[in-house]
Structures are given as structure tokens and as C-alpha cells.
Amino acid sequence: MSVPHEHVASFYRASAPRAAFAGGDGFLALDGRAHAEICVIGGGLAGLTTAHELARRGRRVLLLEADRIGWGASGRNAGFVSGGFAEGLDALEARLGLDHARRLHDLSRMGVQYVAETLVSSDRRDIVGGRGGLSLWRTPPGDALDRRQERLASLYGLRLDVWDRSRLADVLATSRYHGALHDAAAFHIDPLAYARLMAERCRGVGVWIFEASPVCRVAQVGAGWRVETDRGVVHCEQVVLATSAYGVLNHTYRPLDRAILPVATYVVTTEPLGARLTDTIRFRGCLSDTRRAGDYYRVVAEDRLLWGGRITTRRGEPHRLAERLKADILRIYPQLGDFKVEFAWSGLMGYTRHRMPLIGQFKPGLWVATGFGGHGLNTTAMAGVLVAAAIAEGDDRWTLFAPFKARWGGGVAGRVATQIEYWRLQALDRFAEQRAG
Ligand SMILES: Cc1cc2nc3c(=O)[nH]c(=O)nc-3n(C[C@H](O)[C@H](O)[C@H](O)COP(=O)(O)OP(=O)(O)OC[C@H]3O[C@@H](n4cnc5c(N)ncnc54)[C@H](O)[C@@H]3O)c2cc1C
């Protein structure tokens, strides 16, 4: 019998109410036989949103989660909600053309809107921690920021503001950044609280949720599907796989798992720092730099710093994680001096080779919503809507993602190649910064 792992010891878990889910300690494990129209596998935001949107459209839905709701990346991330994908807009445009890239980007913004509207309609604005987002340049941009702003405005209808050094100096006490693009539509949330809210909303529309129910086999039987856990079995007409990187670790469904590369990233939160922090970082929205594996951070609970960064294809927790991220913080804000890191945790993101999610029908009756990489808060919401609308209403918008196939990630060799590519990009970033002085 499977014993679920508790949520990772994070700032979010520590701030959650004791009885984390309405009705007590969570959801029961599946025990025995069950029937549903659709079985969703994975209780992260992709699975939860899909299940909610299906049930809302009148379908009988059952969701299986191996551990706890929001146990994976969805309950551990930095909480930034903004438009776009893990893959950049320029790369999408070069590959697919302007019109296709524009439609994809619009869908990604629909995902931002979905999260925002869910919070408002559930009267849970308290889950929002701050608004606005700054994308920070660590090298002198020249006129690149203005050109980018104009391009995004004229071609994609995005309204971003250029912040020069002096404007940045008003809100960030560091000389490390040379300019930024400000996105007023971005905001940040407590992601674990949001995952819990989505679970409550699922329950509200009749989704049967089971935790501690790791799926070990997914098989086609006649016109339907048989989904097996260690203690139960679900018979259903259709399946949605939303297991991301953790699905690979659980050996959930090999034809899909082999296309997903688990990539780890890390987050710390500090003790309350008082005016030391609030005088240093006066911006209350999302902050991230534009390097490939750059720093991302925000102020939480008035005067604590939540800081994320680094990526690796290693699955274990790195040695002295808290000290390493503390050193990263002090490189930008040395005036914060000595402080205690209260929580340090890691999470796995599911990347594909093309850095775009896998969304749509994998084979008849088997749907996927996975591979969101480091840009999942908006895109999981978007994918949930697209997959549910496809199954329930025949909506074909998911076919915009058809060019992004489930290509083999290369197994161990793929992981090594990705790690080497990451080091190469890091070295290029460092070189560019050194040249800029
Ligand atoms: C540290 C960190 C910081 C991040 N910061 C941001 C950010 O600021 N903004 C942003 O947009 N994105 C961010 N991301 C990315 C974002 O969190 C993810 O893209 C998104 O949460 C993925 O959601 P998901 O539902 O696909 O996967 P997950 O949340 O990982 O959920 C998958 C679920 O499937 C379950 N599962 C796996 N196998 C099985 C099985 N066999 N049977 C049953 N259940 C199974 C797992 O237990 C897990 O709960 C970050 C990620 C990390 C790790």
C-alpha cells in the first residue's frame, strides 16, 4: 500500500491552515473498482484544471494523485503568473510564423486571465501576493528594450513599459540591473493555496478526487481504458495524463514519459528581515532576470524574501542548497548582510526538447497536458481549458499545439546534454556581464 509523501517543507506549507483541505486531512486513496467517463491522472494544476473544466461541462470525472494535491511543481513554485511559454516568442515565431505564434501567445494570456478570474470568482484575492512583473537585464540593453517593447506592442498587442536604470534605482537598491520591461498584467500567488482552491472547486462540481493513489498501469481495453493503482482500478472512456516530471519518476506511461525531461530548480525563503528588506526591494511584484537560468524572486509576507534560481538535471537535493542560494542573493543585495534561510526546497519541472507543452490527443481516448517547464501557472490553466473543451465539445484549439510532438528526450544522454547546454549558457551569461563591467 502506498503511503503519500507529505508536501515538501516549504514556506507555503508552513503558511497553510492546519486542516489544509476542506473536510480535514485531504482525500482518501482509491480502494477497489470505480467507473468514470474520464480519469485524470495527476493532481497538479494541469490535472486539477482539466478535471474542473470537464466536470463543469457535465462530465463524470475521477482524478488520481500519487501523493497529495499540489505535491509536485504546482505546490512548490515561485508563484509568478504571466503570459508566454517556456519557449520564447521569437523562437515560436521563427518556427511557426507570426500568425500562429500570436494565437499561441493569446492562449497563454487566456491562462493568466483564467487564474485571475478564478481567484476573483472564488473570493480568494488573498492568494495574490503582489502585482506587476519586472524582467531585468543584467547587461546594458542599448536600444534593445525600446525595440522589444515596440515589437511586442505592434505585433502581439502587449503593453509593456521600459524602465531605465534610474527608474529601477527607485525600487531596487542594487546596481546589478541596467534596465527592465515592466508587465502590469503579471501577478504572483501562493501556488499551494491556489492548488488547494482548485481541488475545492473540483469537489464543488462533483469531481471524485483520490490522493495516495499512484497509477502503475494505463491500458486500452476495447473502446475504453483501464487505469490501475496499487489498490484499485478505474474503468473509463477517456484518460488525461497530467503527471509531468513526477510521472517519469513513477513510471506512469512510458510512451509519454520518455518525452519529458525532469529539470530541478530551487527556492529559499528568509526569516522576516524588516526594513533591511523593504528598504532594499520596494517593488512588490515578480522580479526575474533575463538569463536562461536566472534569478527569480519576490517579497512575501511583508518582509521575507522568496528567492529561486539555478537549474540542474540532477534529481537529488544539492549539497548546502540554502547557502548557495544565499550567496546568489548577496551577490545582488550585499546590504542584506547575514540572515537566516528558514525554508529551502527543490521541485521538478517537466521539459520537452522543444520547450513547449504537450497538449492534446496522444491516441484515441488518451489525452495529455504536460511538459510546461518553468512557465506553468498560466499554461496549465490554458491546457486544462483546451483539453476539457476538446473532449466535451470537440473544440479543436488544441491543434495549435500539434507541431509540438512527444519526441524522445534522450534518456540519460539527454539529461547530460541538457546539463552541458545549461553550463554553456551560464558561461555565456557570465562572459556578457563581465564584458559589460
Ligand atoms: C521551484 C519551481 C519554481 C517555479 N516557478 C514558476 C513560476 O513562478 N511561474 C510559473 O508559471 N511556473 C513556475 N514553475 C513551473 C510550474 O510550477 C509547473 O510548470 C507547473 O506547476 C506544472 O504543473 P503540472 O500539473 O503539469 O505538474 P505537477 O504540479 O508536477 O503535478 C504533477 C502531479 O502528478 C502526480 N503524479 C505523477 N505520477 C503519477 C502517477 N503515476 N499517478 C498519479 N499521480 C501522479 C504528481 O504527484 C504531481 O502531483 C516552477 C517550477 C518549480 C519546480
Coordinates of C-alpha atoms and ligand atoms in Angstrom, one line a residue:
M1 CA 0.0 0.0 0.0
S2 CA 1.3 3.4 -0.9
V3 CA 2.0 6.0 1.8
P4 CA 1.7 9.5 0.4
H5 CA 4.6 11.9 0.9
E6 CA 3.7 15.0 2.8
H7 CA 4.0 18.3 0.9
V8 CA 7.6 19.5 0.8
A9 CA 8.6 21.6 3.9
S10 CA 8.2 25.0 2.2
F11 CA 7.1 28.4 3.2
Y12 CA 3.7 27.7 1.5
R13 CA 3.1 24.6 3.6
A14 CA 4.1 26.4 6.8
S15 CA 1.7 29.2 6.0
A16 CA -1.2 26.9 5.2
P17 CA -4.0 26.4 7.6
R18 CA -3.7 23.2 9.7
A19 CA -6.6 21.3 8.1
A20 CA -5.2 22.1 4.7
F21 CA -8.3 20.9 2.7
A22 CA -11.9 21.4 3.4
G23 CA -13.1 18.3 5.1
G24 CA -10.0 17.6 7.1
D25 CA -6.8 15.9 6.1
G26 CA -7.3 15.5 2.4
F27 CA -8.7 12.9 0.2
L28 CA -9.0 9.1 0.6
A29 CA -7.0 6.6 -1.6
L30 CA -8.8 4.7 -4.3
D31 CA -9.6 1.3 -2.9
G32 CA -11.4 -1.2 -5.2
R33 CA -13.1 -0.7 -8.5
A34 CA -14.6 2.6 -9.9
H35 CA -16.2 3.8 -13.1
A36 CA -16.0 7.3 -14.6
E37 CA -16.3 8.8 -18.0
I38 CA -12.9 10.4 -17.7
C39 CA -10.0 9.6 -15.5
V40 CA -7.5 12.4 -15.0
I41 CA -4.1 11.3 -13.7
G42 CA -2.1 13.9 -11.7
G43 CA -3.3 16.3 -9.1
G44 CA -1.1 19.3 -10.1
L45 CA -2.6 22.4 -11.7
A46 CA -2.8 20.8 -15.1
G47 CA -4.9 17.8 -13.8
L48 CA -7.0 19.9 -11.5
T49 CA -7.9 22.5 -14.1
T50 CA -8.7 19.8 -16.7
A51 CA -10.9 17.9 -14.2
H52 CA -12.7 21.1 -13.1
E53 CA -13.4 22.2 -16.6
L54 CA -14.7 18.7 -17.6
A55 CA -17.0 18.4 -14.6
R56 CA -18.2 21.9 -15.1
R57 CA -19.2 20.8 -18.6
G58 CA -21.3 17.9 -17.2
R59 CA -18.8 15.0 -17.4
R60 CA -18.2 12.4 -14.7
V61 CA -14.6 12.8 -13.7
L62 CA -12.3 10.9 -11.4
L63 CA -8.8 12.3 -10.5
L64 CA -6.0 10.2 -9.2
E65 CA -3.0 11.7 -7.4
A66 CA 0.0 9.7 -6.4
D67 CA 0.8 11.8 -3.3
R68 CA -1.1 14.9 -2.2
I69 CA -2.9 17.6 -4.3
G70 CA -0.3 20.2 -5.3
W71 CA 2.5 17.9 -4.1
G72 CA 4.6 18.4 -7.3
A73 CA 5.8 21.6 -9.0
S74 CA 2.3 23.2 -8.7
G75 CA 2.6 23.5 -4.9
R76 CA 6.3 24.4 -4.8
N77 CA 6.9 27.0 -7.5
A78 CA 7.7 30.8 -7.2
G79 CA 4.1 31.7 -7.9
F80 CA 4.6 34.1 -10.9
V81 CA 1.7 34.3 -13.2
S82 CA 2.4 35.8 -16.6
G83 CA 1.9 35.3 -20.3
G84 CA 4.1 33.2 -22.5
F85 CA 5.7 29.7 -22.5
A86 CA 9.0 28.2 -21.5
E87 CA 10.0 28.7 -25.2
G88 CA 10.5 32.3 -26.2
L89 CA 8.2 34.2 -28.5
D90 CA 10.9 34.8 -31.1
A91 CA 11.7 31.1 -31.4
L92 CA 8.0 30.3 -31.8
E93 CA 7.6 33.0 -34.5
A94 CA 10.7 31.8 -36.4
R95 CA 9.4 28.2 -36.3
L96 CA 5.7 28.7 -36.9
G97 CA 5.2 32.2 -38.4
L98 CA 3.7 35.3 -36.9
D99 CA 0.1 34.4 -37.0
H100 CA 0.5 31.0 -35.3
A101 CA 2.8 32.5 -32.7
R102 CA 0.3 35.2 -32.0
R103 CA -2.5 32.7 -31.5
L104 CA -0.4 30.7 -29.1
H105 CA 0.5 33.7 -27.2
D106 CA -3.1 34.8 -26.9
L107 CA -3.9 31.4 -25.5
S108 CA -1.1 31.7 -22.9
R109 CA -2.7 35.1 -21.8
M110 CA -6.0 33.4 -21.6
G111 CA -4.3 31.2 -19.0
V112 CA -3.3 34.3 -17.0
Q113 CA -6.9 35.5 -17.2
Y114 CA -8.2 32.2 -16.0
V115 CA -6.2 32.2 -12.8
A116 CA -7.1 35.9 -12.1
E117 CA -10.8 35.2 -12.7
T118 CA -10.8 32.1 -10.6
L119 CA -9.4 34.0 -7.7
V120 CA -11.9 36.7 -8.0
S121 CA -15.0 34.5 -8.5
S122 CA -13.9 32.3 -5.5
D123 CA -13.4 35.5 -3.4
R124 CA -9.8 34.4 -2.8
R125 CA -7.9 37.6 -3.7
D126 CA -5.9 36.9 -0.6
I127 CA -3.9 34.3 -2.6
V128 CA -2.4 37.1 -4.7
G129 CA 0.8 38.4 -3.1
G130 CA 1.6 41.3 -5.4
R131 CA 1.1 42.7 -8.9
G132 CA 3.3 43.6 -11.8
G133 CA 6.4 41.9 -13.1
L134 CA 9.9 43.2 -14.0
S135 CA 12.1 41.4 -16.4
L136 CA 15.5 42.6 -15.5
W137 CA 18.6 43.0 -17.8
R138 CA 22.0 42.4 -16.3
T139 CA 23.8 43.9 -19.3
P140 CA 23.4 47.3 -20.9
P141 CA 20.5 47.0 -23.3
G142 CA 21.3 49.9 -25.6
D143 CA 18.1 50.5 -27.5
A144 CA 17.1 46.8 -27.3
L145 CA 14.5 47.4 -24.7
D146 CA 12.7 50.1 -26.7
R147 CA 12.8 48.0 -29.8
R148 CA 11.5 44.9 -28.0
Q149 CA 8.7 46.9 -26.4
E150 CA 7.6 48.4 -29.7
R151 CA 7.8 45.0 -31.5
L152 CA 5.7 43.2 -28.8
A153 CA 3.2 46.1 -28.8
S154 CA 2.7 46.3 -32.6
L155 CA 2.8 42.5 -33.4
Y156 CA 1.3 41.0 -30.2
G157 CA -0.7 43.8 -28.7
L158 CA 1.4 43.6 -25.4
R159 CA 1.5 46.6 -23.3
L160 CA 4.9 46.7 -21.5
D161 CA 6.8 49.7 -20.1
V162 CA 10.5 50.3 -20.4
W163 CA 12.1 51.0 -17.0
D164 CA 15.6 52.6 -17.3
R165 CA 18.3 52.4 -14.7
S166 CA 17.1 55.5 -12.7
R167 CA 13.6 54.2 -12.5
L168 CA 14.8 50.9 -11.3
A169 CA 17.0 52.6 -8.7
D170 CA 13.8 54.0 -7.2
V171 CA 12.6 50.5 -6.3
L172 CA 15.7 48.2 -6.2
A173 CA 18.8 49.1 -4.2
T174 CA 21.3 47.4 -6.5
S175 CA 23.5 48.5 -9.4
R176 CA 23.3 45.0 -11.0
Y177 CA 20.5 45.7 -13.4
H178 CA 20.7 48.0 -16.4
G179 CA 17.1 48.2 -17.4
A180 CA 13.8 46.3 -17.4
L181 CA 10.5 45.6 -19.1
H182 CA 7.5 46.0 -16.8
D183 CA 4.4 43.9 -17.4
A184 CA 1.4 45.3 -15.4
A185 CA -0.6 42.2 -16.2
A186 CA 1.7 39.8 -14.2
F187 CA 1.0 39.0 -10.6
H188 CA 2.1 36.4 -8.0
I189 CA 0.3 34.0 -5.9
D190 CA 0.7 31.4 -3.2
P191 CA 0.6 28.4 -5.5
L192 CA -0.1 25.7 -2.9
A193 CA -3.1 27.7 -1.7
Y194 CA -4.3 28.0 -5.3
A195 CA -3.9 24.2 -5.9
R196 CA -6.0 23.6 -2.8
L197 CA -8.6 26.1 -4.0
M198 CA -8.7 24.3 -7.4
A199 CA -9.2 21.0 -5.5
E200 CA -12.1 22.5 -3.6
R201 CA -13.6 23.8 -6.8
C202 CA -13.3 20.4 -8.3
R203 CA -15.1 18.8 -5.4
G204 CA -17.7 21.5 -5.8
V205 CA -18.5 20.4 -9.3
G206 CA -18.5 16.7 -8.5
V207 CA -15.0 15.5 -9.3
W208 CA -14.1 12.4 -7.3
I209 CA -10.5 13.0 -6.1
F210 CA -8.3 10.3 -4.7
E211 CA -4.9 11.0 -3.1
A212 CA -2.2 8.4 -2.3
S213 CA -3.2 6.6 -5.5
P214 CA -0.2 6.3 -7.8
V215 CA -1.1 4.9 -11.2
C216 CA 1.0 2.0 -12.2
R217 CA -0.6 0.9 -15.4
V218 CA -2.7 2.6 -18.1
A219 CA -4.1 0.2 -20.7
Q220 CA -6.6 0.3 -23.5
V221 CA -9.4 -2.3 -23.1
G222 CA -11.8 -2.5 -26.0
A223 CA -13.2 1.0 -26.7
G224 CA -12.2 2.2 -23.2
W225 CA -9.3 2.4 -20.7
R226 CA -8.3 0.6 -17.6
V227 CA -6.2 2.6 -15.1
E228 CA -4.6 0.6 -12.3
T229 CA -3.3 1.9 -8.9
D230 CA -1.7 -0.3 -6.2
R231 CA -5.1 -0.8 -4.5
G232 CA -7.7 0.0 -7.2
V233 CA -8.8 0.1 -10.8
V234 CA -10.7 2.7 -12.8
H235 CA -12.7 1.8 -15.9
C236 CA -13.3 4.8 -18.1
E237 CA -13.9 6.0 -21.6
Q238 CA -11.1 8.5 -21.8
V239 CA -7.9 9.3 -19.9
V240 CA -6.0 12.5 -19.3
L241 CA -2.3 12.2 -18.4
A242 CA -1.1 15.3 -16.4
T243 CA 1.8 13.8 -14.4
S244 CA 4.7 16.0 -15.6
A245 CA 8.2 15.2 -14.3
Y246 CA 6.9 13.2 -11.4
G247 CA 5.2 10.9 -13.8
V248 CA 8.6 10.0 -15.2
L249 CA 9.8 9.1 -11.7
N250 CA 6.7 7.0 -11.1
H251 CA 7.0 5.2 -14.5
T252 CA 3.4 6.1 -15.3
Y253 CA 3.2 5.7 -19.1
R254 CA 6.4 5.1 -20.9
P255 CA 5.4 6.4 -24.4
L256 CA 4.8 9.8 -22.8
D257 CA 7.4 9.7 -20.0
R258 CA 10.2 9.3 -22.5
A259 CA 9.4 12.7 -24.0
I260 CA 9.7 14.5 -20.6
L261 CA 13.0 15.6 -19.1
P262 CA 12.8 16.3 -15.4
V263 CA 14.7 19.5 -14.5
A264 CA 15.2 20.6 -10.9
T265 CA 15.1 24.2 -9.7
Y266 CA 15.4 25.6 -6.2
V267 CA 13.7 28.1 -3.9
V268 CA 14.5 29.6 -0.4
T269 CA 12.7 31.9 1.9
T270 CA 14.3 34.1 4.5
E271 CA 13.4 34.9 8.0
P272 CA 11.5 38.3 8.4
L273 CA 14.0 41.0 7.5
G274 CA 12.1 44.1 8.4
A275 CA 13.3 47.4 6.9
R276 CA 16.5 45.8 5.8
L277 CA 14.5 44.1 3.0
T278 CA 11.7 46.6 2.5
D279 CA 14.2 49.5 2.0
T280 CA 16.2 47.3 -0.4
I281 CA 13.4 45.9 -2.6
R282 CA 10.5 48.3 -2.8
F283 CA 8.8 46.6 -5.8
R284 CA 6.1 44.2 -4.7
G285 CA 5.6 42.3 -7.9
C286 CA 7.5 39.5 -9.7
L287 CA 11.2 40.0 -10.3
S288 CA 13.3 37.9 -12.6
D289 CA 16.4 38.5 -14.7
T290 CA 16.6 37.5 -18.4
R291 CA 19.4 35.0 -18.2
R292 CA 18.4 31.4 -19.3
A293 CA 18.6 30.1 -15.7
G294 CA 18.4 33.4 -14.0
D295 CA 17.3 34.5 -10.5
Y296 CA 13.6 34.9 -9.8
Y297 CA 12.3 36.4 -6.6
R298 CA 9.7 38.4 -4.7
V299 CA 8.8 39.8 -1.3
V300 CA 6.4 37.6 0.6
A301 CA 4.5 38.2 3.9
E302 CA 5.6 41.8 4.1
D303 CA 9.3 41.4 4.8
R304 CA 10.6 38.0 3.8
L305 CA 12.4 37.3 0.6
L306 CA 11.4 34.3 -1.6
W307 CA 14.3 33.6 -4.0
G308 CA 14.6 31.0 -6.7
G309 CA 17.2 30.1 -9.1
R310 CA 19.6 27.6 -10.7
I311 CA 18.5 24.6 -12.7
T312 CA 20.0 21.2 -13.0
T313 CA 19.1 17.8 -14.4
R314 CA 20.3 16.2 -11.1
R315 CA 17.4 14.8 -9.1
G316 CA 18.8 14.8 -5.6
E317 CA 18.9 17.9 -3.4
P318 CA 22.3 19.7 -3.9
H319 CA 24.7 19.9 -1.0
R320 CA 24.3 23.1 1.0
L321 CA 21.4 24.4 -1.1
A322 CA 20.4 27.2 1.3
E323 CA 24.0 28.6 1.5
R324 CA 24.3 28.5 -2.3
L325 CA 21.1 30.5 -2.9
K326 CA 22.0 32.8 0.0
A327 CA 25.3 33.6 -1.8
D328 CA 23.3 34.3 -5.0
I329 CA 21.1 36.8 -3.1
L330 CA 24.1 38.5 -1.5
R331 CA 25.7 39.0 -4.9
I332 CA 22.8 41.2 -5.9
Y333 CA 21.9 42.7 -2.5
P334 CA 25.0 42.5 -0.2
Q335 CA 23.4 45.1 2.2
L336 CA 21.0 42.3 3.4
G337 CA 24.0 41.1 5.4
D338 CA 23.7 37.9 7.4
F339 CA 20.3 36.4 7.6
K340 CA 18.7 33.0 8.3
V341 CA 17.2 31.0 5.5
E342 CA 14.1 29.4 7.0
F343 CA 13.0 27.1 4.2
A344 CA 14.9 25.7 1.2
W345 CA 13.3 23.3 -1.2
S346 CA 13.5 22.0 -4.7
G347 CA 11.0 21.0 -7.4
L348 CA 11.0 19.2 -10.7
M349 CA 9.8 20.8 -13.9
G350 CA 8.8 18.7 -16.9
Y351 CA 10.6 20.0 -20.0
T352 CA 10.3 18.8 -23.6
R353 CA 13.0 19.0 -26.2
H354 CA 11.2 21.9 -27.9
R355 CA 10.4 23.6 -24.6
M356 CA 6.7 23.7 -25.4
P357 CA 4.0 21.8 -23.6
L358 CA 2.4 18.6 -24.9
I359 CA -1.3 19.3 -25.2
G360 CA -4.0 17.3 -27.0
Q361 CA -4.9 13.8 -28.1
F362 CA -2.0 11.4 -27.8
K363 CA -4.0 8.5 -29.2
P364 CA -7.8 7.9 -29.4
G365 CA -9.2 8.4 -25.9
L366 CA -5.8 9.2 -24.4
W367 CA -5.2 12.9 -23.8
V368 CA -2.1 14.7 -22.4
A369 CA -1.5 18.0 -20.7
T370 CA 2.1 18.1 -19.6
G371 CA 5.6 19.5 -20.3
F372 CA 5.1 23.1 -19.1
G373 CA 8.7 23.6 -18.0
G374 CA 9.3 26.7 -15.8
H375 CA 6.2 28.5 -17.2
G376 CA 3.3 26.5 -15.9
L377 CA 1.0 28.7 -13.9
N378 CA -0.7 30.2 -16.9
T379 CA -0.2 27.4 -19.3
T380 CA -1.6 24.6 -17.1
A381 CA -4.8 26.7 -16.8
M382 CA -4.8 27.2 -20.5
A383 CA -4.2 23.5 -21.2
G384 CA -7.0 22.5 -18.8
V385 CA -9.5 24.6 -20.7
L386 CA -8.3 23.4 -24.1
V387 CA -8.3 19.7 -23.3
A388 CA -11.7 19.8 -21.4
A389 CA -13.3 21.8 -24.3
A390 CA -11.8 19.3 -26.8
I391 CA -13.2 16.3 -25.0
A392 CA -16.6 17.8 -24.1
E393 CA -17.3 20.0 -27.0
G394 CA -15.0 18.9 -29.8
D395 CA -13.1 22.3 -29.6
D396 CA -10.1 22.0 -31.8
R397 CA -7.9 24.9 -30.5
W398 CA -5.5 22.3 -29.0
T399 CA -4.4 21.5 -32.6
L400 CA -2.4 24.8 -32.5
F401 CA 0.0 22.7 -30.3
A402 CA 0.1 19.8 -32.8
P403 CA 3.5 20.9 -34.2
F404 CA 5.0 20.1 -30.7
K405 CA 5.2 16.3 -30.7
A406 CA 6.2 14.0 -27.9
R407 CA 9.8 13.5 -29.1
W408 CA 12.1 11.2 -27.1
G409 CA 14.1 13.3 -24.6
G410 CA 17.2 11.2 -25.0
G411 CA 17.1 9.4 -21.6
V412 CA 20.3 9.7 -19.5
A413 CA 22.2 11.0 -22.5
G414 CA 19.5 13.7 -22.9
R415 CA 19.9 14.7 -19.3
V416 CA 23.7 15.0 -19.7
A417 CA 23.3 17.0 -22.9
T418 CA 20.9 19.4 -21.2
Q419 CA 23.1 19.9 -18.2
I420 CA 26.1 20.7 -20.5
E421 CA 23.9 23.1 -22.5
Y422 CA 22.9 24.8 -19.3
W423 CA 26.5 25.2 -18.2
R424 CA 27.4 26.6 -21.6
L425 CA 24.6 29.2 -21.4
Q426 CA 25.6 30.1 -17.9
A427 CA 29.2 30.7 -19.0
L428 CA 27.9 32.9 -21.9
D429 CA 25.8 34.9 -19.5
R430 CA 28.8 35.4 -17.2
F431 CA 31.0 36.4 -20.1
A432 CA 28.5 39.0 -21.3
E433 CA 28.2 40.5 -17.8
Q434 CA 32.0 40.7 -17.3
R435 CA 32.4 42.5 -20.7
A436 CA 29.7 44.9 -19.6
G437 CA 31.7 45.6 -16.4
Ligands
LIG1 C1 10.8 25.6 -8.0 C2 9.9 25.9 -9.1 C3 9.6 27.3 -9.4 C4 8.7 27.5 -10.5 N1 8.3 28.8 -10.7 C5 7.3 29.1 -11.6 C6 6.7 30.4 -11.6 O1 7.0 31.3 -10.9 N2 5.7 30.6 -12.6 C7 5.3 29.6 -13.4 O2 4.5 29.9 -14.3 N3 5.8 28.4 -13.4 C8 6.8 28.1 -12.4 N4 7.3 26.8 -12.3 C9 6.7 25.7 -13.2 C10 5.3 25.3 -12.7 O3 5.3 25.1 -11.4 C11 5.0 24.0 -13.5 O4 5.2 24.1 -14.8 C12 3.5 23.5 -13.2 O5 3.2 23.6 -11.8 C13 3.4 22.1 -13.7 O6 2.1 21.6 -13.3 P1 1.7 20.1 -13.6 O7 0.3 19.9 -13.1 O8 2.0 19.9 -15.1 O9 2.8 19.3 -12.8 P2 2.9 19.0 -11.3 O10 2.5 20.1 -10.5 O11 4.3 18.5 -11.1 O12 1.9 17.8 -11.0 C14 2.0 16.5 -11.4 C15 1.3 15.6 -10.4 O13 1.2 14.3 -10.9 C16 1.3 13.4 -9.9 N5 1.7 12.1 -10.4 C17 2.9 11.8 -11.0 N6 2.9 10.5 -11.4 C18 1.7 10.0 -11.0 C19 1.1 8.7 -11.1 N7 1.8 7.7 -11.6 N8 -0.2 8.5 -10.6 C20 -0.8 9.6 -10.0 N9 -0.3 10.8 -9.9 C21 0.9 11.0 -10.4 C22 2.4 14.0 -9.0 O14 2.5 13.5 -7.7 C23 2.1 15.5 -9.1 O15 1.3 15.9 -8.1 C24 8.2 26.5 -11.3 C25 8.5 25.2 -11.0 C26 9.4 24.9 -9.9 C27 9.7 23.4 -9.6

